[in-house]
Coordinates of C-alpha atoms and ligand atoms in Angstrom, one line a residue:
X1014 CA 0.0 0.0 0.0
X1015 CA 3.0 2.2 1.2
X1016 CA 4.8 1.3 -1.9
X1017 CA 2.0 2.4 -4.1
X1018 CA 1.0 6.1 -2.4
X1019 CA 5.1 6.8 -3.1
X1020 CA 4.8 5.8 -6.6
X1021 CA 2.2 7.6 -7.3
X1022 CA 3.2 10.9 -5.7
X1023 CA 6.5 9.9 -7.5
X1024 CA 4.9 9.8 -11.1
X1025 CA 2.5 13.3 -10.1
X1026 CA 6.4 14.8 -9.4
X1027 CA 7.9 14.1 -12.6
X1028 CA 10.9 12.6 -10.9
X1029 CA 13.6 11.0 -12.4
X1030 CA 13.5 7.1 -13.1
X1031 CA 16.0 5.9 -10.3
X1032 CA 14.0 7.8 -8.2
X1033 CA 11.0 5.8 -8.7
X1034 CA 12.5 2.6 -8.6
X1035 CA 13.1 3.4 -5.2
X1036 CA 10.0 4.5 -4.9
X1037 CA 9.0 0.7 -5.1
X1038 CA 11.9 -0.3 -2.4
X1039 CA 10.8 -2.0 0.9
X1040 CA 10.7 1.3 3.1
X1041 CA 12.1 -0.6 6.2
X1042 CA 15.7 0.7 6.5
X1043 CA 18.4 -1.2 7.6
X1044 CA 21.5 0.7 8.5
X1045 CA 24.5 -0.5 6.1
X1046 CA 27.6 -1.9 7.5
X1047 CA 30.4 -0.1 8.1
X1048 CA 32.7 0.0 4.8
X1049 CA 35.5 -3.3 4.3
X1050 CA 39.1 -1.6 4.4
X1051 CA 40.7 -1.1 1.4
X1052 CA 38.2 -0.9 -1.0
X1053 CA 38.5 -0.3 -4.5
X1054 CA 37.0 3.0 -5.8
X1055 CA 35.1 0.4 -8.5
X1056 CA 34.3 -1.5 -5.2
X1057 CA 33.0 1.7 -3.2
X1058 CA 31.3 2.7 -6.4
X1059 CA 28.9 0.0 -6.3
X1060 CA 28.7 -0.4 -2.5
X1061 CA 26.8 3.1 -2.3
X1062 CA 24.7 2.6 -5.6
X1063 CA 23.9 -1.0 -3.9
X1064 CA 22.7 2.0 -0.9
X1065 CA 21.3 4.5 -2.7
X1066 CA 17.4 3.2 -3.0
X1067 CA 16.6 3.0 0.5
X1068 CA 18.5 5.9 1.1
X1069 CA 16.3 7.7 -1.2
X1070 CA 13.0 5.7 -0.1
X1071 CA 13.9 6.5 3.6
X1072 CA 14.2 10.6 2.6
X1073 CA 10.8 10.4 0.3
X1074 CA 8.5 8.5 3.3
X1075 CA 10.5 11.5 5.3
X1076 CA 9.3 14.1 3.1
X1077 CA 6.1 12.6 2.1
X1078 CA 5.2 12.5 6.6
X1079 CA 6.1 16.1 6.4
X1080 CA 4.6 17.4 3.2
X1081 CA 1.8 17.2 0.4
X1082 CA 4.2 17.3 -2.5
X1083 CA 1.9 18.1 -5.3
X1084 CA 2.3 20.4 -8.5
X1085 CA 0.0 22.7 -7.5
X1086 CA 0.9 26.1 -9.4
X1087 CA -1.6 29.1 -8.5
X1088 CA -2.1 32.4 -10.9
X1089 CA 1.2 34.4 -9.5
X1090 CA 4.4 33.4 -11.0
X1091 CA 8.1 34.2 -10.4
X1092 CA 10.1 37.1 -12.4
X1093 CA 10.8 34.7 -15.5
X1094 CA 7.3 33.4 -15.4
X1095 CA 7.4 29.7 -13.3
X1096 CA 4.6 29.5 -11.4
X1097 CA 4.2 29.8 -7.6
X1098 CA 3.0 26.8 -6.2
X1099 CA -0.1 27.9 -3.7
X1100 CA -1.2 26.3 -0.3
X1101 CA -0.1 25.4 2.6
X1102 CA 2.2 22.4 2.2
X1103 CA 3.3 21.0 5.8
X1104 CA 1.2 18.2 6.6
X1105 CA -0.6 19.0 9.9
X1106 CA -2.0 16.3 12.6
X1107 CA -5.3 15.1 11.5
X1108 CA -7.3 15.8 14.6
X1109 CA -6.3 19.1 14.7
X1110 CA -6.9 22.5 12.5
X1111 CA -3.9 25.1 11.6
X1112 CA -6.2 28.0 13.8
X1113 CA -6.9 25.1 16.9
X1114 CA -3.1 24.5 16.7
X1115 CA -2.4 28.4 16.8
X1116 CA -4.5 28.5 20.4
X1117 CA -1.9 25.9 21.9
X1118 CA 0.6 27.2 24.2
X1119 CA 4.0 26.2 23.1
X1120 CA 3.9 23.9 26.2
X1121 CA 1.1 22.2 25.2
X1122 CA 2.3 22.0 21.6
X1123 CA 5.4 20.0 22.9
X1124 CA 3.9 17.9 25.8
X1125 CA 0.8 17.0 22.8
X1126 CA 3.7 16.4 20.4
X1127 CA 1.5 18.8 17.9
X1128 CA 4.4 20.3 16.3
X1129 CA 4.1 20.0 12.8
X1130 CA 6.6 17.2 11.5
X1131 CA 7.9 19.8 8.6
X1132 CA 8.8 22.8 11.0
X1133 CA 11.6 20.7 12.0
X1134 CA 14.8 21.0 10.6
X1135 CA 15.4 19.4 7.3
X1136 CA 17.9 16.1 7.2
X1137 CA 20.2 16.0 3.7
X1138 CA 18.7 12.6 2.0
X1139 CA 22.1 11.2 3.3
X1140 CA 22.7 13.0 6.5
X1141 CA 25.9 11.1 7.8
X1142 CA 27.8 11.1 4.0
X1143 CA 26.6 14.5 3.1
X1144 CA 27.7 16.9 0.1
X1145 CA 26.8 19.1 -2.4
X1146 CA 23.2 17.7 -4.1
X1147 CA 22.2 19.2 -7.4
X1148 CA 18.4 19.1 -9.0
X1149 CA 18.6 16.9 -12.2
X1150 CA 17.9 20.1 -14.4
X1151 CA 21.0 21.6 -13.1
X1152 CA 22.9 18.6 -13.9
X1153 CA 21.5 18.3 -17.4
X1154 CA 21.9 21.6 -18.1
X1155 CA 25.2 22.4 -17.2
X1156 CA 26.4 19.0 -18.8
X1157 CA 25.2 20.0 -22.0
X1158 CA 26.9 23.0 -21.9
X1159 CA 30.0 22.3 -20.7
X1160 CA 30.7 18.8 -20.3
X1161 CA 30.8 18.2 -16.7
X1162 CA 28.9 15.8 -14.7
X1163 CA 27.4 16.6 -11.6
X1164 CA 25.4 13.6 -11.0
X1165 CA 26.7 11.7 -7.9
X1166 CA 26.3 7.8 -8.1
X1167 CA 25.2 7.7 -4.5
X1168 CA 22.0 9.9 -4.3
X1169 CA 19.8 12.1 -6.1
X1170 CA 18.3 15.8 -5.1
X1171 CA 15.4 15.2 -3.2
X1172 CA 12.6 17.8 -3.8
X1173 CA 10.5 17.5 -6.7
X1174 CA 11.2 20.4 -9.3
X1175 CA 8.5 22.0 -9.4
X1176 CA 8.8 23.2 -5.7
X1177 CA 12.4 25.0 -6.4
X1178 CA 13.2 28.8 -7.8
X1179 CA 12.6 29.1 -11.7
X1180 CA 15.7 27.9 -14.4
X1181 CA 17.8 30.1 -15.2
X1182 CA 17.0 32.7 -13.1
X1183 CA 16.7 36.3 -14.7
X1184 CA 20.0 38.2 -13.4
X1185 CA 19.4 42.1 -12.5
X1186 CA 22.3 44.3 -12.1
X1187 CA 22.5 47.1 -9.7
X1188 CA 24.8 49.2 -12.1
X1189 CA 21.9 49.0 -15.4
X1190 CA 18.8 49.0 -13.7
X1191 CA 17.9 50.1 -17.5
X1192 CA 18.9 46.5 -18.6
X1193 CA 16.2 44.7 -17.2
X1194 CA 17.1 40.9 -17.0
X1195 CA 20.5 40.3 -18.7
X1196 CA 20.3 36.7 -18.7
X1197 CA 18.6 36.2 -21.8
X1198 CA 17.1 33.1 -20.6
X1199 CA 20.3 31.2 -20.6
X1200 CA 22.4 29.3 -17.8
X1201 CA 25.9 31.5 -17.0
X1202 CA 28.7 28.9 -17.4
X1203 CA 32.3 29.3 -18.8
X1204 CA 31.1 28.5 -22.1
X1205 CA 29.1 31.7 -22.4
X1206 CA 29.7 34.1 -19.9
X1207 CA 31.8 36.4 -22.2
X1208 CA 29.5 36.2 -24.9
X1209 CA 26.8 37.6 -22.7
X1210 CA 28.7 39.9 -20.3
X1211 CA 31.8 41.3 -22.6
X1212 CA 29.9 44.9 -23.2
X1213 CA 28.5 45.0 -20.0
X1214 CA 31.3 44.4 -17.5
X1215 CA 34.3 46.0 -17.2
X1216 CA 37.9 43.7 -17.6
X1217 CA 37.8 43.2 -13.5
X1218 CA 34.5 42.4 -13.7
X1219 CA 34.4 40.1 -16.3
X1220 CA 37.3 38.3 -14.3
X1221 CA 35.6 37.8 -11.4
X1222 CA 32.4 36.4 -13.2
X1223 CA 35.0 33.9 -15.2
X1224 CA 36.1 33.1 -11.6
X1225 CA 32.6 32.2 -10.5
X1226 CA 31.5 30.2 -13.3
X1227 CA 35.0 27.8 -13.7
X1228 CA 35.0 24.7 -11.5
X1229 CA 37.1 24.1 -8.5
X1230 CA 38.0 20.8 -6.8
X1231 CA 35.4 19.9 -3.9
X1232 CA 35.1 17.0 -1.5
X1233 CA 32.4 15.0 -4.1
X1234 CA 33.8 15.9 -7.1
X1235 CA 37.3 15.9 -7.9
X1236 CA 39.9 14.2 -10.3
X1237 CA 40.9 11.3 -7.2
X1238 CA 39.1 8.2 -6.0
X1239 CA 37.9 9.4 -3.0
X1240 CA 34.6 11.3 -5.2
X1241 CA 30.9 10.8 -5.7
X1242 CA 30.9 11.1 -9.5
X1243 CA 31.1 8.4 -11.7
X1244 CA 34.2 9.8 -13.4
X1245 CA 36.7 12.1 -12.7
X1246 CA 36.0 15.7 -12.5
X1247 CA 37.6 19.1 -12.1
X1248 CA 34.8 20.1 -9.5
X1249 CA 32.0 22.8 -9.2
X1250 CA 31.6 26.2 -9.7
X1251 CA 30.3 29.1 -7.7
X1252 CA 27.6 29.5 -10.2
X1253 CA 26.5 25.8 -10.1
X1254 CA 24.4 26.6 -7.1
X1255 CA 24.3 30.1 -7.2
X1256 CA 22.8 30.0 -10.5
X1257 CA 22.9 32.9 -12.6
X1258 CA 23.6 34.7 -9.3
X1259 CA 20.3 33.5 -7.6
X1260 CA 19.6 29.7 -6.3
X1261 CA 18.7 26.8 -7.5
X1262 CA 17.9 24.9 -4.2
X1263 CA 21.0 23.0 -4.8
X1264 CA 22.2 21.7 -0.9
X1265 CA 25.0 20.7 1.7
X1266 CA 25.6 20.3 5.2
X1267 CA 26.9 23.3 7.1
X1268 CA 30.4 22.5 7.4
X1269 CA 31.6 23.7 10.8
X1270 CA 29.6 21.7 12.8
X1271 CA 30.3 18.1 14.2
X1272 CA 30.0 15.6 15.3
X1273 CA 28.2 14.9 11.8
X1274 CA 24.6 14.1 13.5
X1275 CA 24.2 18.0 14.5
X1276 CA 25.0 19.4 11.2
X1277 CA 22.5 21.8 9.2
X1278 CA 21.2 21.3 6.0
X1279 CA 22.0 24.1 4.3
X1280 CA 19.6 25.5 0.4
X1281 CA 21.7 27.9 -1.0
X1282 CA 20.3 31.0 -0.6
X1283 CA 20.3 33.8 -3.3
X1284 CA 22.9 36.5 -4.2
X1285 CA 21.1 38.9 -5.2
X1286 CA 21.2 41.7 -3.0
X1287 CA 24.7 41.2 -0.9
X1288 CA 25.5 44.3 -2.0
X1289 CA 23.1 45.8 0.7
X1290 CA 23.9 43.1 3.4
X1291 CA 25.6 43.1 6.2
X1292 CA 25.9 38.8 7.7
X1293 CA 26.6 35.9 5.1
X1294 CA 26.1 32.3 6.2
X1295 CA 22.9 31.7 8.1
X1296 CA 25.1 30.8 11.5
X1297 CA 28.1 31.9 10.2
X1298 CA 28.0 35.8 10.5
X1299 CA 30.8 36.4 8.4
X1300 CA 31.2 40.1 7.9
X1301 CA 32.1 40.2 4.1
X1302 CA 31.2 39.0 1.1
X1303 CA 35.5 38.6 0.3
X1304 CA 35.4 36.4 3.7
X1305 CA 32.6 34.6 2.6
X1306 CA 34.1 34.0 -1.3
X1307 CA 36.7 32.6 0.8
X1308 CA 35.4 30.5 3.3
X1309 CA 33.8 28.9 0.9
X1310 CA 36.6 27.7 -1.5
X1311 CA 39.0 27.3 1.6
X1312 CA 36.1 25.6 3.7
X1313 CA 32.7 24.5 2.9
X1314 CA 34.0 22.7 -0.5
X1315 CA 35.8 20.5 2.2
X1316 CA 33.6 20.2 4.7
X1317 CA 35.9 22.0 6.6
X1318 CA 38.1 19.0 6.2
X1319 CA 41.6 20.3 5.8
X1320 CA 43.4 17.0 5.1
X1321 CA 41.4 16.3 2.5
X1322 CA 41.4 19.7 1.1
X1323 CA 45.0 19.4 0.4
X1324 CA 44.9 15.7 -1.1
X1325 CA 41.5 16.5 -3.7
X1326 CA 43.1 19.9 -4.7
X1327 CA 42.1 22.9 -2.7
X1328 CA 42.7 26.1 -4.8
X1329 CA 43.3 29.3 -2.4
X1330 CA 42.0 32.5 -3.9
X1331 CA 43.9 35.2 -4.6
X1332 CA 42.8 37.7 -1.5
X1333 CA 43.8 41.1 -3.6
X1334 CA 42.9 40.2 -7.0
X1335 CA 40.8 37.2 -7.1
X1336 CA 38.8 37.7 -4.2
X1337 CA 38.3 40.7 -4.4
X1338 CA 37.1 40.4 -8.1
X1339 CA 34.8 37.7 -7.2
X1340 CA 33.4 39.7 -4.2
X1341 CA 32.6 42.8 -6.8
X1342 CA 30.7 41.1 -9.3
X1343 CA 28.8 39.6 -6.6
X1344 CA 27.6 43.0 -5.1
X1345 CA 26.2 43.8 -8.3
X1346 CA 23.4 41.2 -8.3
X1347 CA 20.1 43.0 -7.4
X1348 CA 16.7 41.7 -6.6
X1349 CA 14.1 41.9 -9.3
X1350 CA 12.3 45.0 -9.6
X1351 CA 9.0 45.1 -7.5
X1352 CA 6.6 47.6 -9.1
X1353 CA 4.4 47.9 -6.5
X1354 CA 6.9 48.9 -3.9
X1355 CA 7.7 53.4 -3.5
X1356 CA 11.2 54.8 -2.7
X1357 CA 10.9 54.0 0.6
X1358 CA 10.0 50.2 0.2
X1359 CA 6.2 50.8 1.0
X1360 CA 3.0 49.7 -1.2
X1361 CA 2.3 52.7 -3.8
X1362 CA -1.3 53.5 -4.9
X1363 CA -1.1 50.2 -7.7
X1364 CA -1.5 47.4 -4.9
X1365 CA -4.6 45.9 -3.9
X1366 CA -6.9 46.4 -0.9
X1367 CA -5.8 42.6 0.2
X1368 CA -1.6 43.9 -0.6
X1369 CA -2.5 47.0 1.5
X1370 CA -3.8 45.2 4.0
X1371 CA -1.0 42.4 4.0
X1372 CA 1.2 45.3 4.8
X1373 CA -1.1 46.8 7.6
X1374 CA -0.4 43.4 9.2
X1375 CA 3.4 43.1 8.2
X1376 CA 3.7 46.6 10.5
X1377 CA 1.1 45.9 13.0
X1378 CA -0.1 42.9 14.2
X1379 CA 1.9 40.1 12.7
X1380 CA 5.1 42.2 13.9
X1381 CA 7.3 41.0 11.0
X1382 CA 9.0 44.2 10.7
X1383 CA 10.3 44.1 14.5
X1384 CA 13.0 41.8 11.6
X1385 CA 12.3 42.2 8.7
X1386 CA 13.0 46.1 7.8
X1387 CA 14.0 48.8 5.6
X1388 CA 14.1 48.6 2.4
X1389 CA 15.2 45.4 1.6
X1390 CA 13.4 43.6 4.5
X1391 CA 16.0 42.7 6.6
X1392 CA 17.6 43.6 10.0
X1393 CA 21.5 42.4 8.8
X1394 CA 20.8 40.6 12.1
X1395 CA 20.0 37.1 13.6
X1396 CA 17.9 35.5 15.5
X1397 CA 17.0 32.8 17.7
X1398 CA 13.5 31.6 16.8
X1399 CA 13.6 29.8 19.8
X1400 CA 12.1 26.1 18.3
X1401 CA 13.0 24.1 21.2
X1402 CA 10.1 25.2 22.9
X1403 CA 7.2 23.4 20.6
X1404 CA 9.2 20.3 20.4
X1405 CA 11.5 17.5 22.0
X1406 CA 14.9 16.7 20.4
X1407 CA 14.9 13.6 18.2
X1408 CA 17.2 11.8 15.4
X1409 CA 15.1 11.8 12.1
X1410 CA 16.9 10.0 9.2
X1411 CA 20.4 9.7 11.4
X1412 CA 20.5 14.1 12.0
X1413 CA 20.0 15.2 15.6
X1414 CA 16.4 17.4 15.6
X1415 CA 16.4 20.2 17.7
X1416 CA 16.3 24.2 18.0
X1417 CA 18.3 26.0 15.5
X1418 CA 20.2 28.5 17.5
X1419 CA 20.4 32.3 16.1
X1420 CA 20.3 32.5 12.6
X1421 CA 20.4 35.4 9.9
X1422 CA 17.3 37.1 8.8
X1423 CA 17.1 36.6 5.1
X1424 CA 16.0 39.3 3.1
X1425 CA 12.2 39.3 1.7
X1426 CA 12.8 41.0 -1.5
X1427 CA 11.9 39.3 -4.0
X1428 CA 11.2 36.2 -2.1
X1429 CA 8.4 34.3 -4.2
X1430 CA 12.1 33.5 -6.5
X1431 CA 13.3 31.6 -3.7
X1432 CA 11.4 28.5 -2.3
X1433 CA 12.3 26.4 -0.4
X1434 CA 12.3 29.0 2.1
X1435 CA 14.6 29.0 5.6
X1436 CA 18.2 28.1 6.4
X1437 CA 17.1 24.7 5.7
X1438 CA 14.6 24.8 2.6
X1439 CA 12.1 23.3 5.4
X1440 CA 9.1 25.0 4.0
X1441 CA 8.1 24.7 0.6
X1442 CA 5.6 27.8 -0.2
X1443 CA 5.0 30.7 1.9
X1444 CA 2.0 29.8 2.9
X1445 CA 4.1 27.6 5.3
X1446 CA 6.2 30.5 6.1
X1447 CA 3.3 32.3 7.1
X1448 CA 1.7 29.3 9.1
X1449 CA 5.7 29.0 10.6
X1450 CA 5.2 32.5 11.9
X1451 CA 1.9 32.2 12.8
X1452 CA 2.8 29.4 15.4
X1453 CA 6.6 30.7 16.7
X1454 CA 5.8 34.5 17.0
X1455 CA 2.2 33.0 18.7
X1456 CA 0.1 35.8 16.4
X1457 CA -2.8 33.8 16.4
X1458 CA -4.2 35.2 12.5
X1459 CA -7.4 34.5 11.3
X1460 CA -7.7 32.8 8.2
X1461 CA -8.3 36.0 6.4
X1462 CA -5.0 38.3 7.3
X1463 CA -3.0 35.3 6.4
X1464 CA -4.9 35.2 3.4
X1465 CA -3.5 39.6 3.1
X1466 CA -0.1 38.9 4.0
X1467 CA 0.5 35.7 1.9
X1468 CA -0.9 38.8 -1.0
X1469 CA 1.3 41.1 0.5
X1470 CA 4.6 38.7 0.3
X1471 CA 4.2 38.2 -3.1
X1472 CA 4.8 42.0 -4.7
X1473 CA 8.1 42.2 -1.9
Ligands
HEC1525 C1 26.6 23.5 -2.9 C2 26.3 24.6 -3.6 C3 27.2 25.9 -3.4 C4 28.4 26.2 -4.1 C5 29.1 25.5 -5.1 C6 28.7 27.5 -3.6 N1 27.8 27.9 -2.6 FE1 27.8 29.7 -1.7 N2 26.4 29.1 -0.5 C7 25.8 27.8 -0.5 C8 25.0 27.6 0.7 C9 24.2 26.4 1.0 C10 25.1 28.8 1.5 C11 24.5 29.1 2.9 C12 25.6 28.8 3.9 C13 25.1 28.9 5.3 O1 23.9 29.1 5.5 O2 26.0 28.9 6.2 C14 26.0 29.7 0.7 C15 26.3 31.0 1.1 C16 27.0 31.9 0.3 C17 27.1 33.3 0.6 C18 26.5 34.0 1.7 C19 25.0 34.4 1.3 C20 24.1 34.9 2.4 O3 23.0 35.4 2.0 O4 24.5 34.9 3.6 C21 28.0 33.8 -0.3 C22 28.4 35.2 -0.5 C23 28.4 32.7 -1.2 N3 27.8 31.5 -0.8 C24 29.3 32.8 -2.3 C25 29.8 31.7 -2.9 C26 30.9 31.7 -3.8 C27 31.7 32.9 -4.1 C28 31.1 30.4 -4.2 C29 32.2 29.9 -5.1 C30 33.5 30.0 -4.5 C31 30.0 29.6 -3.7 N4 29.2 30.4 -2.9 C32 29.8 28.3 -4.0 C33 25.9 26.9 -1.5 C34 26.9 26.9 -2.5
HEC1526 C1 12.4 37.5 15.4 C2 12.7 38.0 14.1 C3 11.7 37.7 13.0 C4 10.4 38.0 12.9 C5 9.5 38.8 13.8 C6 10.0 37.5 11.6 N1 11.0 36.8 11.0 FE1 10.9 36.0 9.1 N2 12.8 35.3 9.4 C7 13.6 35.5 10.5 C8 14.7 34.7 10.5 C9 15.8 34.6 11.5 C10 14.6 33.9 9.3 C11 15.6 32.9 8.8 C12 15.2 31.6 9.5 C13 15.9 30.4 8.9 O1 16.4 30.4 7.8 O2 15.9 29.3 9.6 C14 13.4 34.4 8.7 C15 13.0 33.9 7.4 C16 11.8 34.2 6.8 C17 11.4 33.8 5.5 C18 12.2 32.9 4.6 C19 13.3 33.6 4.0 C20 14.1 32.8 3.1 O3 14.9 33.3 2.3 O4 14.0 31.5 3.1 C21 10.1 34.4 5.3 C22 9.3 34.2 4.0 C23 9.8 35.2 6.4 N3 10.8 35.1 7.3 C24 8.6 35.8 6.6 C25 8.2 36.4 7.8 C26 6.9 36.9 8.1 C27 5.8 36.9 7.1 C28 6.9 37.4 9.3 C29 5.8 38.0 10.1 C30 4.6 37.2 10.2 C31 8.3 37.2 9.9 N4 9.0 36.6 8.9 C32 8.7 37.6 11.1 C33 13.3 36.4 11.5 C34 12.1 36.9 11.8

């Protein structure tokens, strides 16, 4: 019966063919052995693709307890025309509705163990291996263009694609507003970047984007055995997960955190807009965007591994030049324009009477702003949403469940581009983010303002 519920939501997904096969896996999950010494990378090879279905059967019964998975696309659509899926996607105990849930304390929510199963932190589809994860699309894509292959052999991206940002992205930059989007519709990889950018960047410029878009050894892919793809390759680039400048929902685990268990899933967040920002990382706080470029060649490509940094072929930036090239061409992503939004990032006379409202709510009652202010909708702070209180620490799929600590307060521009939405890509639409809030700021919002702000969220 199991079997036939995943198979089916499987096929309504679109997912890729391996994925259903495992769809049709026994879903009781028997941790593997511990790997024989001295195995062959042939030999390792077909040990984790032996793994890989009830890996992916375990993370799909995982995903399909916390969420209703469906295509569901509503009328609104992102800046390059996806649509945005609608509704409220965490699955919620059956006995109980979203507004009775609201009226629990948080006590009660944790002693009835009412917490909805999808507020919790996210586990990576393999939490104890880890790694970068690309969607299919992002693999075909930039295959096609330039030859490299970022399939791993030992798991596929998790999410169906329907529930991540538009691809390509549209790319905005903050120097020629008059440009509009100057992606025209195509992927950024080395293959084309000069083509496209060559009378629009200056030679710095054009360096740092070149810089971004090549590849650079990483703990999965590299040119030795110790590597997830099938054959050799000469790594990933910047631009392979911060696609176009945006996100593709591409993820990893957090890489300063052990033992292994407590680590974060991480969804790459979005670019655009560093420029204005103050914090990169969601824990991390790092104060720059040139500590950040670095960090994440010197550190999160390797887990924070050191040893094996050295061994797969770490390549240190540059700090004057390369960096700091990088680190420009970053700051010049923007958000996409929002219309309906004055000077002073306030609804102008064009929104609706349920936009105008959403905003009332945003300021008033639903307190959002207290975080989420100025112009671009963000404090450059962090916070501690305080999680722990609605719910008892667990292990779910081998990753230690618990409260998140403080983390940074991601912009809302332009945030109907960027499901899945927190640190973790927890919550698929914003509907759920607006449910999240509901229930950890205790608002208590009748059906109706959620209906204004969810309005209001979309023209940010
Ligand atoms: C696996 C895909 C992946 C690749 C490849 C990647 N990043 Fe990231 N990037 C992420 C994730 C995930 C985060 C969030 C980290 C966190 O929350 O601690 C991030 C965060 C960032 C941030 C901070 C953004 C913010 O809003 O706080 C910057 C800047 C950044 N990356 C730049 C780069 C650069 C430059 C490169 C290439 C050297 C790169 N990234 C390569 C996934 C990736
Ligand atoms: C106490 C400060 C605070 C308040 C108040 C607050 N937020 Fe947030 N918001 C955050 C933080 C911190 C995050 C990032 C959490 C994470 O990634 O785990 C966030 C993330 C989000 C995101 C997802 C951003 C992304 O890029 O994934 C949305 C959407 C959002 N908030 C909407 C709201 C709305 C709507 C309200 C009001 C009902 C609200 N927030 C009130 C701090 C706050």
């Amino acid at each position: 019966m199991k079997a036939v519920v995943l198979v089916t939501v499987l096929a309504a997904c679109g997912s890729s063919e391996r994925q259903t096969a495992s769809g049709t896996a026994p879903t009781e999950f028997e941790p593997p052995p511990p790997p024989p010494p001295d195995e062959t990378f042939e030999q390792m090879k077909a040990r984790f693709e032996a793994e890989k279905p009830q890996f992916m059967a375990r993370q799909l019964a995982e995903l399909l307890l916390r969420y209703d998975l469906e295509d569901q696309p509503g009328t609104e659509s992102m800046t390059r025309g996806k649509p945005v899926q609608t509704g409220v996607r965490t699955k919620l105990r059956e006995d109980l509705t979203w507004d009775q849930l609201a009226m629990m304390s948080p006590d009660e929510i944790k002693a009835s163990d009412a917490f909805p199963r999808g507020f919790m932190p996210l586990p990576h589809p393999r939490h104890l291996e880890g790694g970068m994860l690309f969607p299919r699309f992002v693999i075909e894509e930039v295959e096609r263009q330039t030859g490299r292959d970022l399939e791993r052999f030992d798991l596929d991206f998790d999410l169906p694609d329907h529930l991540l940002p538009e691809f390509p992205p549209a790319i905005f930059l903050t120097t020629r507003p008059d440009l509009g989007d100057v992606s025209q519709g195509q992927l950024v990889t080395t293959h084309n970047f000069h083509a496209l950018f060559k009378d629009k960047l200056n030679s710095k410029q054009l360096d740092g984007l070149r810089l971004l878009v090549l590849p650079f050894a990483q703990q999965q892919f590299n040119l030795i055995d110790d590597r997830r793809s099938a054959e050799p390759q000469l790594g990933v680039a910047c631009f392979d997960c911060h696609i176009n400048g945006h996100t593709n929902g591409a993820t990893h685990l957090v890489g300063d955190i052990r033992p292994q268990e407590h680590r974060n899933r991480i969804e790459t967040p979005s670019l655009r807009g560093v420029a204005f920002q103050e914090l990169f990382g969601s824990q991390r706080a790092l104060m720059s965007v040139e500590d950040f470029t670095e960090f994440e060649q010197r550190a999160a490509y390797f887990d924070g591994d050191i040893d094996k940094a050295a061994l797969k072929g770490m390549n240190p930036l540059d700090r004057a030049s390369q960096v700091q090239h990088m680190a420009e061409v970053q700051r010049l992503l923007d958000f996409p324009p929002a219309p309906k939004l004055d000077v002073l990032g306030r609804l102008t006379t064009a929104a609706s009477a349920a936009e105008q409202r959403g905003e009332a709510l945003f300021h008033g009652k639903a307190r959002c702003v207290t975080c989420h202010s100025g112009v671009h909708f963000t404090d450059n702070d962090s916070h501690d949403l305080q999680l722990e209180r609605f719910f008892t620490e667990r292990v779910i799929n081998d990753m230690v469940v618990n409260g998140d600590g403080s983390i940074k307060t991601f912009p809302l521009r332009g945030i109907k581009d960027s499901p899945p939405y927190l640190h973790d890509g927890r919550l698929l639409t914003l509907g759920d983010t607006i449910e999240f809030f509901n229930l950890v700021l205790e608002l208590r919002l009748s059906q109706d303002e959620k209906a204004d702000l969810l309005a209001y969220l979309l023209v940010l």
